[in-house]
Coordinates of C-alpha atoms in Angstrom, one line a residue:
M13 CA 74.1 53.7 94.3
V14 CA 76.2 57.1 93.3
L15 CA 76.2 58.6 89.9
S16 CA 78.9 61.4 89.1
W17 CA 78.1 64.1 86.2
T18 CA 81.4 66.1 85.2
R19 CA 80.4 69.7 86.9
G20 CA 82.5 71.8 84.7
R21 CA 80.0 70.5 81.4
V22 CA 77.4 72.2 83.9
F23 CA 78.5 75.3 84.7
R24 CA 80.3 76.0 81.0
R25 CA 76.8 76.1 79.9
A26 CA 75.3 77.4 82.5
R27 CA 77.8 80.7 82.4
K28 CA 78.3 81.2 78.8
G29 CA 80.5 84.3 78.2
K30 CA 82.2 84.4 81.5
D31 CA 85.8 83.3 82.5
L32 CA 85.1 80.3 85.0
Q33 CA 86.4 77.4 84.2
V34 CA 85.9 74.2 86.2
N35 CA 87.2 71.4 83.9
D36 CA 88.5 69.1 87.8
L37 CA 85.9 69.0 89.6
E38 CA 82.9 66.3 90.1
V39 CA 79.4 66.0 92.0
E40 CA 78.1 62.7 92.9
I41 CA 74.8 62.5 93.4
S42 CA 73.2 59.8 95.7
V43 CA 70.1 58.1 94.6
P44 CA 67.2 57.4 97.2
S45 CA 67.8 53.6 98.2
H46 CA 64.1 53.6 97.9
F47 CA 64.3 54.8 93.8
R48 CA 66.3 52.0 92.9
C49 CA 64.8 48.6 91.9
P50 CA 65.8 46.2 94.1
V51 CA 66.5 43.7 91.1
S52 CA 68.5 45.7 88.5
L53 CA 69.2 48.7 90.9
D54 CA 68.4 51.4 88.7
L55 CA 66.5 53.6 88.9
M56 CA 62.5 53.0 88.5
K57 CA 61.1 54.6 85.7
D58 CA 57.3 52.4 86.2
P59 CA 57.5 51.1 89.6
V60 CA 54.4 48.4 90.4
T61 CA 53.8 46.7 93.4
V62 CA 53.5 43.2 93.5
S63 CA 51.5 40.7 96.1
T64 CA 54.2 40.9 98.9
G65 CA 54.3 44.7 98.9
I66 CA 57.8 44.8 97.9
T67 CA 57.4 48.0 94.1
Y68 CA 59.9 46.8 91.5
D69 CA 60.5 48.4 88.3
R70 CA 57.8 46.9 86.0
D71 CA 60.3 45.3 83.0
S72 CA 62.8 44.2 86.1
I73 CA 60.1 42.6 87.9
E74 CA 58.1 40.7 84.4
K75 CA 61.7 39.4 83.6
W76 CA 61.6 38.0 86.6
I77 CA 59.1 36.3 86.1
E78 CA 59.0 35.4 82.2
E79 CA 62.0 33.7 83.5
G80 CA 59.6 31.0 85.7
N81 CA 60.1 32.5 88.9
N82 CA 57.2 32.3 90.9
T83 CA 58.5 34.2 94.2
C84 CA 59.2 37.5 95.0
P85 CA 62.8 38.4 94.1
V86 CA 63.4 40.4 98.3
T87 CA 61.1 38.3 100.8
K88 CA 61.6 34.8 98.3
R89 CA 57.5 34.5 99.3
V90 CA 55.4 32.7 96.7
L91 CA 53.6 35.4 94.8
T92 CA 49.5 34.9 95.1
T93 CA 49.0 36.7 92.0
F94 CA 51.1 37.9 89.2
D95 CA 48.9 41.3 88.9
M96 CA 51.2 44.2 89.3
I97 CA 49.5 47.5 90.8
P98 CA 51.3 50.9 89.4
N99 CA 53.2 53.1 92.8
H100 CA 51.9 56.2 91.5
A101 CA 52.8 57.8 94.5
L102 CA 56.4 56.3 94.4
R103 CA 56.6 57.3 90.2
R104 CA 55.9 60.8 91.2
M105 CA 58.3 61.1 93.7
I106 CA 60.8 60.0 91.5
Q107 CA 59.5 62.4 88.5
D108 CA 60.0 65.4 91.5
W109 CA 63.4 64.5 92.5
C110 CA 64.5 64.4 88.9
V111 CA 63.4 68.0 88.2
E112 CA 65.4 69.1 91.4
H113 CA 68.3 67.3 90.1
R114 CA 68.2 68.2 86.3
S115 CA 70.9 70.8 85.9
F116 CA 73.5 67.8 86.7
G117 CA 71.8 66.4 83.2
I118 CA 68.9 64.1 84.8
E119 CA 66.0 63.5 82.7
R120 CA 63.2 63.3 83.7
I121 CA 61.3 60.0 83.4
P122 CA 57.7 60.3 81.5
T123 CA 54.9 59.2 83.3
P124 CA 54.3 55.2 81.5
R125 CA 51.2 54.4 79.9
I126 CA 49.2 51.9 81.3
P127 CA 49.9 48.6 80.2
I128 CA 46.8 46.4 78.5
T129 CA 45.4 44.1 80.5
P130 CA 44.7 40.3 78.6
Y131 CA 41.0 40.7 79.3
E132 CA 41.1 44.1 77.7
V133 CA 42.6 41.9 74.7
S134 CA 40.3 39.3 74.6
D135 CA 37.2 41.3 74.6
T136 CA 38.8 43.6 72.0
C137 CA 39.6 40.2 70.0
A138 CA 35.6 39.3 70.4
K139 CA 34.3 42.6 68.9
I140 CA 36.6 41.6 66.1
V141 CA 34.8 38.8 65.5
N142 CA 31.6 39.7 65.9
A143 CA 32.4 42.9 63.4
A144 CA 34.0 40.4 60.8
K145 CA 30.4 37.8 61.4
K146 CA 28.4 41.1 60.5
G147 CA 30.4 42.6 57.8
D148 CA 30.4 45.9 59.8
E149 CA 33.8 46.7 58.4
S150 CA 34.2 50.3 60.0
K151 CA 34.0 48.9 63.1
C152 CA 36.7 45.9 62.5
R153 CA 38.5 48.9 61.2
E154 CA 38.3 50.7 64.7
L155 CA 39.4 47.4 66.3
V156 CA 42.6 46.6 64.5
R157 CA 43.4 49.8 64.6
K158 CA 43.3 50.2 68.2
I159 CA 45.6 47.0 68.5
K160 CA 48.0 48.1 66.0
G161 CA 48.3 51.2 69.0
W162 CA 48.8 49.4 71.8
E163 CA 51.3 47.5 69.8
K164 CA 53.0 51.0 69.2
E165 CA 53.0 51.4 73.0
S166 CA 55.4 48.6 74.4
D167 CA 56.9 45.3 73.9
R168 CA 54.9 43.9 76.3
N169 CA 51.5 45.3 75.0
K170 CA 52.7 43.1 72.0
R171 CA 53.2 40.0 73.9
C172 CA 50.0 40.2 75.6
I173 CA 48.6 40.4 72.5
V174 CA 50.0 37.6 70.7
A175 CA 49.4 35.6 73.9
N176 CA 45.7 35.8 74.0
G177 CA 44.6 35.2 70.7
A178 CA 44.6 38.2 68.8
S179 CA 45.9 36.5 65.7
L180 CA 43.0 34.0 65.3
A181 CA 41.1 36.5 65.4
L182 CA 42.3 38.7 62.7
V183 CA 42.9 35.9 60.6
N184 CA 39.2 35.2 61.3
A185 CA 38.5 38.8 60.4
F186 CA 40.8 38.7 57.1
D187 CA 39.0 35.8 55.9
F188 CA 35.1 36.4 55.9
F189 CA 36.3 39.9 54.4
S190 CA 39.1 38.6 51.3
S191 CA 35.9 36.4 50.6
L192 CA 34.0 39.4 49.3
A193 CA 34.3 41.3 46.4
F194 CA 37.2 43.4 47.9
E195 CA 38.8 43.8 44.5
E196 CA 36.1 46.2 43.7
N197 CA 35.7 48.3 47.2
N198 CA 38.9 50.0 48.3
N199 CA 37.0 50.3 51.7
V200 CA 37.2 46.6 51.9
S201 CA 40.9 46.4 50.7
S202 CA 42.3 49.2 52.8
L203 CA 41.3 47.2 56.0
L204 CA 42.5 43.8 54.9
E205 CA 45.7 45.8 54.3
E206 CA 45.4 47.3 57.8
I207 CA 44.6 43.4 59.1
L208 CA 48.0 42.8 57.2
G209 CA 49.9 45.1 58.3
V210 CA 49.0 43.8 62.1
L211 CA 49.3 40.4 61.8
A212 CA 53.1 40.8 59.9
W213 CA 54.5 41.4 63.5
M214 CA 52.3 38.4 65.3
R215 CA 54.9 35.3 66.4
P216 CA 54.4 32.3 67.1
M217 CA 51.3 31.1 65.1
S218 CA 49.6 28.4 66.3
E219 CA 48.7 25.8 64.1
E220 CA 45.1 26.9 63.9
V221 CA 45.4 30.3 63.1
K222 CA 48.3 28.9 60.2
S223 CA 45.4 26.5 58.7
M224 CA 43.2 29.3 58.6
L225 CA 45.8 31.9 57.0
G226 CA 45.9 28.9 53.9
S227 CA 42.2 28.8 53.4
K228 CA 41.2 29.1 49.6
S229 CA 39.9 33.1 50.1
S230 CA 42.9 34.7 52.0
M231 CA 45.4 33.0 49.8
S232 CA 44.2 34.4 46.4
C233 CA 43.4 37.6 48.7
M234 CA 47.4 37.8 49.3
V235 CA 48.7 36.6 46.2
W236 CA 46.1 39.0 44.7
F237 CA 47.9 41.8 47.0
L238 CA 51.8 40.4 46.0
L239 CA 50.8 40.8 42.1
K240 CA 49.1 44.4 42.1
G241 CA 50.9 46.9 41.0
N242 CA 49.9 50.1 43.0
I243 CA 50.1 48.6 46.4
D244 CA 52.1 49.5 48.9
L245 CA 55.8 47.3 49.4
S246 CA 55.1 47.5 52.9
I247 CA 51.8 45.3 52.0
K248 CA 53.5 43.1 50.4
Q249 CA 55.9 42.5 52.5
S250 CA 54.0 42.1 55.3
V251 CA 52.3 39.0 52.8
A252 CA 55.2 37.7 52.5
M253 CA 56.1 37.2 55.8
L254 CA 52.7 36.0 56.3
L255 CA 53.3 33.7 53.4
K256 CA 56.3 31.6 55.1
E257 CA 53.6 30.1 58.1
V258 CA 51.3 29.0 55.0
P259 CA 51.8 25.5 54.4
T260 CA 53.9 24.2 51.7
E261 CA 51.2 22.5 50.0
V262 CA 49.2 24.8 50.3
L263 CA 51.3 27.7 48.5
A264 CA 52.3 24.9 45.7
N265 CA 48.5 24.6 44.8
T266 CA 47.7 28.0 44.9
Q267 CA 48.0 30.0 41.6
G268 CA 49.7 32.8 40.9
V269 CA 52.3 32.3 43.7
A270 CA 54.9 31.5 41.8
E271 CA 54.4 34.9 39.8
G272 CA 54.3 36.7 43.3
L273 CA 57.2 35.7 44.7
V274 CA 59.6 36.1 41.7
K275 CA 58.3 39.3 41.6
M276 CA 58.7 40.7 45.1
I277 CA 62.4 39.3 44.8
K278 CA 62.4 41.7 41.5
E279 CA 61.4 44.6 43.8
P280 CA 64.1 46.9 43.7
I281 CA 63.7 48.4 46.9
G282 CA 62.9 45.1 48.8
S283 CA 64.7 44.2 52.1
A284 CA 67.4 41.8 52.7
S285 CA 64.7 39.8 55.2
I286 CA 61.8 39.7 52.4
T287 CA 64.4 38.6 49.8
K288 CA 65.5 35.7 51.9
A289 CA 61.8 34.6 53.3
C290 CA 61.0 34.9 49.2
L291 CA 63.9 32.5 48.6
S292 CA 62.9 30.4 50.9
M293 CA 59.4 29.9 49.9
I294 CA 60.7 29.2 46.5
F295 CA 63.7 26.6 47.7
K296 CA 60.4 24.8 49.5
L297 CA 58.5 24.6 46.4
V298 CA 60.9 23.7 43.9
T299 CA 62.3 20.7 46.4
Y300 CA 58.7 19.7 47.7
S301 CA 58.6 16.3 46.8
K302 CA 54.9 16.6 45.2
G303 CA 54.6 18.1 41.4
K304 CA 58.4 19.7 42.3
D305 CA 59.2 19.1 38.6
V306 CA 56.2 21.1 37.3
L307 CA 57.0 23.9 39.9
S308 CA 60.8 24.6 38.6
Q309 CA 59.7 24.6 35.4
R310 CA 57.2 27.6 36.4
F311 CA 60.0 29.4 37.7
V312 CA 62.4 28.7 34.9
E313 CA 59.5 30.5 32.3
L314 CA 59.7 33.3 34.8
D315 CA 63.1 34.0 34.0
L316 CA 64.0 33.1 38.0
V317 CA 67.8 31.7 37.0
E318 CA 68.5 35.0 35.6
V319 CA 67.3 37.0 38.9
L320 CA 69.3 34.3 41.1
L321 CA 72.1 35.3 39.2
E322 CA 71.3 39.0 39.7
I323 CA 71.3 38.3 43.3
I324 CA 74.3 36.2 43.9
V325 CA 76.8 38.5 42.3
D326 CA 76.1 41.0 45.6
C327 CA 74.6 40.0 48.6
E328 CA 74.8 39.1 52.4
K329 CA 75.2 35.6 53.3
G330 CA 71.9 34.8 54.2
V331 CA 70.6 35.7 50.8
C332 CA 73.5 34.4 48.9
E333 CA 72.7 30.7 50.2
K334 CA 69.3 31.1 50.1
A335 CA 70.1 31.6 46.2
L336 CA 72.4 29.1 45.6
G337 CA 70.1 26.5 47.7
V338 CA 67.5 27.8 44.4
L339 CA 69.7 27.9 41.9
D340 CA 71.2 24.1 42.5
S341 CA 67.5 22.8 42.8
I342 CA 66.5 24.3 39.6
C343 CA 69.5 22.8 37.9
G344 CA 68.1 19.4 39.0
T345 CA 65.4 20.0 35.7
K346 CA 66.4 19.4 32.2
Q347 CA 65.2 23.1 31.2
G348 CA 66.3 24.9 34.4
K349 CA 70.2 23.2 33.8
E350 CA 70.2 24.2 30.4
I351 CA 69.0 27.7 30.9
A352 CA 71.7 28.4 33.5
K353 CA 74.5 26.5 31.3
N354 CA 73.8 28.9 28.3
N355 CA 73.6 32.1 30.8
A356 CA 77.4 33.7 30.8
L357 CA 77.8 34.4 34.5
T358 CA 76.8 30.9 36.0
I359 CA 79.9 29.5 35.9
P360 CA 82.1 32.8 37.1
L361 CA 79.3 33.6 39.6
V362 CA 79.2 30.3 41.0
V363 CA 82.8 29.6 41.3
K364 CA 83.6 32.7 43.0
K365 CA 81.2 31.6 45.6
L366 CA 83.2 28.5 46.4
L367 CA 84.5 28.8 49.3
R368 CA 83.8 32.7 49.5
V369 CA 80.7 32.6 51.5
S370 CA 80.0 29.5 54.6
E371 CA 80.4 26.0 53.9
L372 CA 76.6 25.3 52.8
S373 CA 77.0 27.8 49.8
S374 CA 80.2 25.9 48.8
C375 CA 78.0 22.9 48.8
F376 CA 75.4 24.0 46.8
A377 CA 77.8 25.3 44.7
V378 CA 79.7 22.3 44.1
S379 CA 76.5 20.8 43.0
I380 CA 75.4 23.3 40.6
I381 CA 79.1 22.8 38.8
W382 CA 78.8 18.9 39.5
K383 CA 75.0 19.2 37.1
I384 CA 76.2 21.6 34.6
C385 CA 79.5 19.8 34.0
D386 CA 77.4 16.7 32.6
K387 CA 79.7 14.0 32.2
E388 CA 76.9 12.6 29.3
A389 CA 77.5 16.0 27.6
Q390 CA 81.5 16.2 28.3
E391 CA 82.4 15.4 24.6
E392 CA 79.4 18.0 22.9
E393 CA 80.1 21.2 25.1
E394 CA 83.5 21.0 26.0
G395 CA 83.4 25.1 26.4
V396 CA 81.7 24.6 29.7
F397 CA 84.5 22.5 31.1
V398 CA 87.1 24.7 29.4
E399 CA 85.4 27.8 31.4
A400 CA 85.3 26.1 34.5
V401 CA 88.8 25.4 34.9
Q402 CA 89.6 29.4 33.6
V403 CA 88.1 30.7 36.2
G404 CA 89.7 28.4 38.7
V405 CA 87.6 25.7 39.8
F406 CA 90.0 22.8 39.8
Q407 CA 92.3 25.1 42.4
K408 CA 89.1 25.4 44.6
L409 CA 88.3 21.9 44.5
L410 CA 91.5 20.9 45.6
V411 CA 91.6 23.4 48.3
L412 CA 88.3 22.0 49.2
L413 CA 88.7 18.4 49.5
Q414 CA 92.2 19.7 51.6
V415 CA 89.9 21.8 54.4
G416 CA 87.0 19.2 54.5
C417 CA 83.1 19.1 53.7
G418 CA 80.3 17.0 53.9
E419 CA 80.3 13.3 52.2
S420 CA 78.2 13.8 49.0
T421 CA 80.3 17.7 48.6
K422 CA 83.4 15.6 48.9
E423 CA 82.3 12.4 45.8
K424 CA 80.8 15.4 43.5
A425 CA 84.3 17.2 43.7
T426 CA 85.8 14.3 43.1
E427 CA 84.1 13.6 40.2
L428 CA 84.6 17.2 38.8
L429 CA 88.1 17.1 39.4
K430 CA 88.4 14.0 37.0
L431 CA 86.2 15.0 34.7
L432 CA 88.5 18.4 34.3
N433 CA 91.7 17.1 34.8
G434 CA 91.8 16.5 31.0
Y435 CA 91.1 19.9 30.3
R436 CA 93.6 21.7 32.2
S437 CA 96.2 21.6 29.1
K438 CA 93.6 23.7 27.3
V439 CA 93.7 26.5 29.4
D440 CA 96.2 29.4 29.0
C441 CA 96.1 30.5 32.8
V442 CA 94.0 30.9 35.4
D443 CA 92.1 33.8 37.1
S444 CA 94.6 33.3 40.4
S445 CA 92.8 36.3 42.1
S446 CA 89.6 33.8 42.3
L447 CA 91.6 31.1 44.3
E448 CA 91.4 31.1 48.3
L449 CA 94.8 29.7 49.0
Q450 CA 94.7 31.3 52.2
H451 CA 92.5 28.0 53.5
L452 CA 94.8 25.6 52.4
K453 CA 96.8 23.7 54.8
K454 CA 100.6 23.8 55.3
P455 CA 102.2 20.6 54.9
F456 CA 104.5 21.8 58.2

């Protein structure tokens, strides 16, 4: 392997103020072959030796093994063990070589930290469970911070932590301490915050972990954090991510979840990922077969329709899809439909998103308009139909049918066209800026 650096740049930096200018010369530095990883052919940063005696860069050989290979890439012999021994002697040689050639822009590789082992993780997890059972808050905090420190060191440590049962130990500790009077004990409350922060990035979670996370005490504690005013936003975001893992039935039966989710969506500095997570949970709740009408009613009372319309005004694709999906479900209830119908933003915004975001968003948009423009209320609420035609929904529905859509959406669009056709003569003009005529197929 040969690496090249422009020598002129080096000389100019080293001899400032002198007339020497070397722009075209290049120097070729040959990297010793035994400094390169046999897999990636790059300079090794963390050389390790496997059971066959061959040295590789740690990241490269770990990726090779994670892909399902159990042989040595060079010798093709089966690895008797997946243990890797750090080659400190070779790493020091590489570092010395980098220092010798630093004038050519080569940076010295840092000394890597020794990665944690499955035994260390398992032992720490056992100590966490033990400390929780004894109610030893300070010891538990110390061990949680230890895991937090490991996670920050490398992605490999993170994978090792997740693979060796850390989430189960932490959920056990969280469940125990959340059953105490944590609202009145700042020490316990701050410990629970630290556990939430660590649990938030642990994926995937086993069914046992999800089940324990959905326990009565754990759920009450997480909802308390969502609703509490002076809690750091990052903790609320961790709670929102963890609630996604809880079964829908548990969410539906936990008091305060609806209030907490709506409050999170209203947070002015909440990230798009958190907004999507909250909207996903709300969608699951309002489409949940058992008691969805009651839950939808509760969300309507919390002014969710207004919140959703504010989100739809200017948001990214994923958030828009979920917001329209939730609005569609809420419009399926009598009160939700009335609230949406009486809001001046509903028809213009929903029509604007039709054909502009994605096929899924268009399906939700058609469904919302179909529910609001109710055939039974056609004579009583003529203004809604006129407004829909005014903002260009008739033309957009024609385009949608031509470009193609799902069968259910097609039926609703056809029915809407029949209903709206009679109101076209009552509209003076159509907002051409809202039309998506570029989707229209040419006849030739």
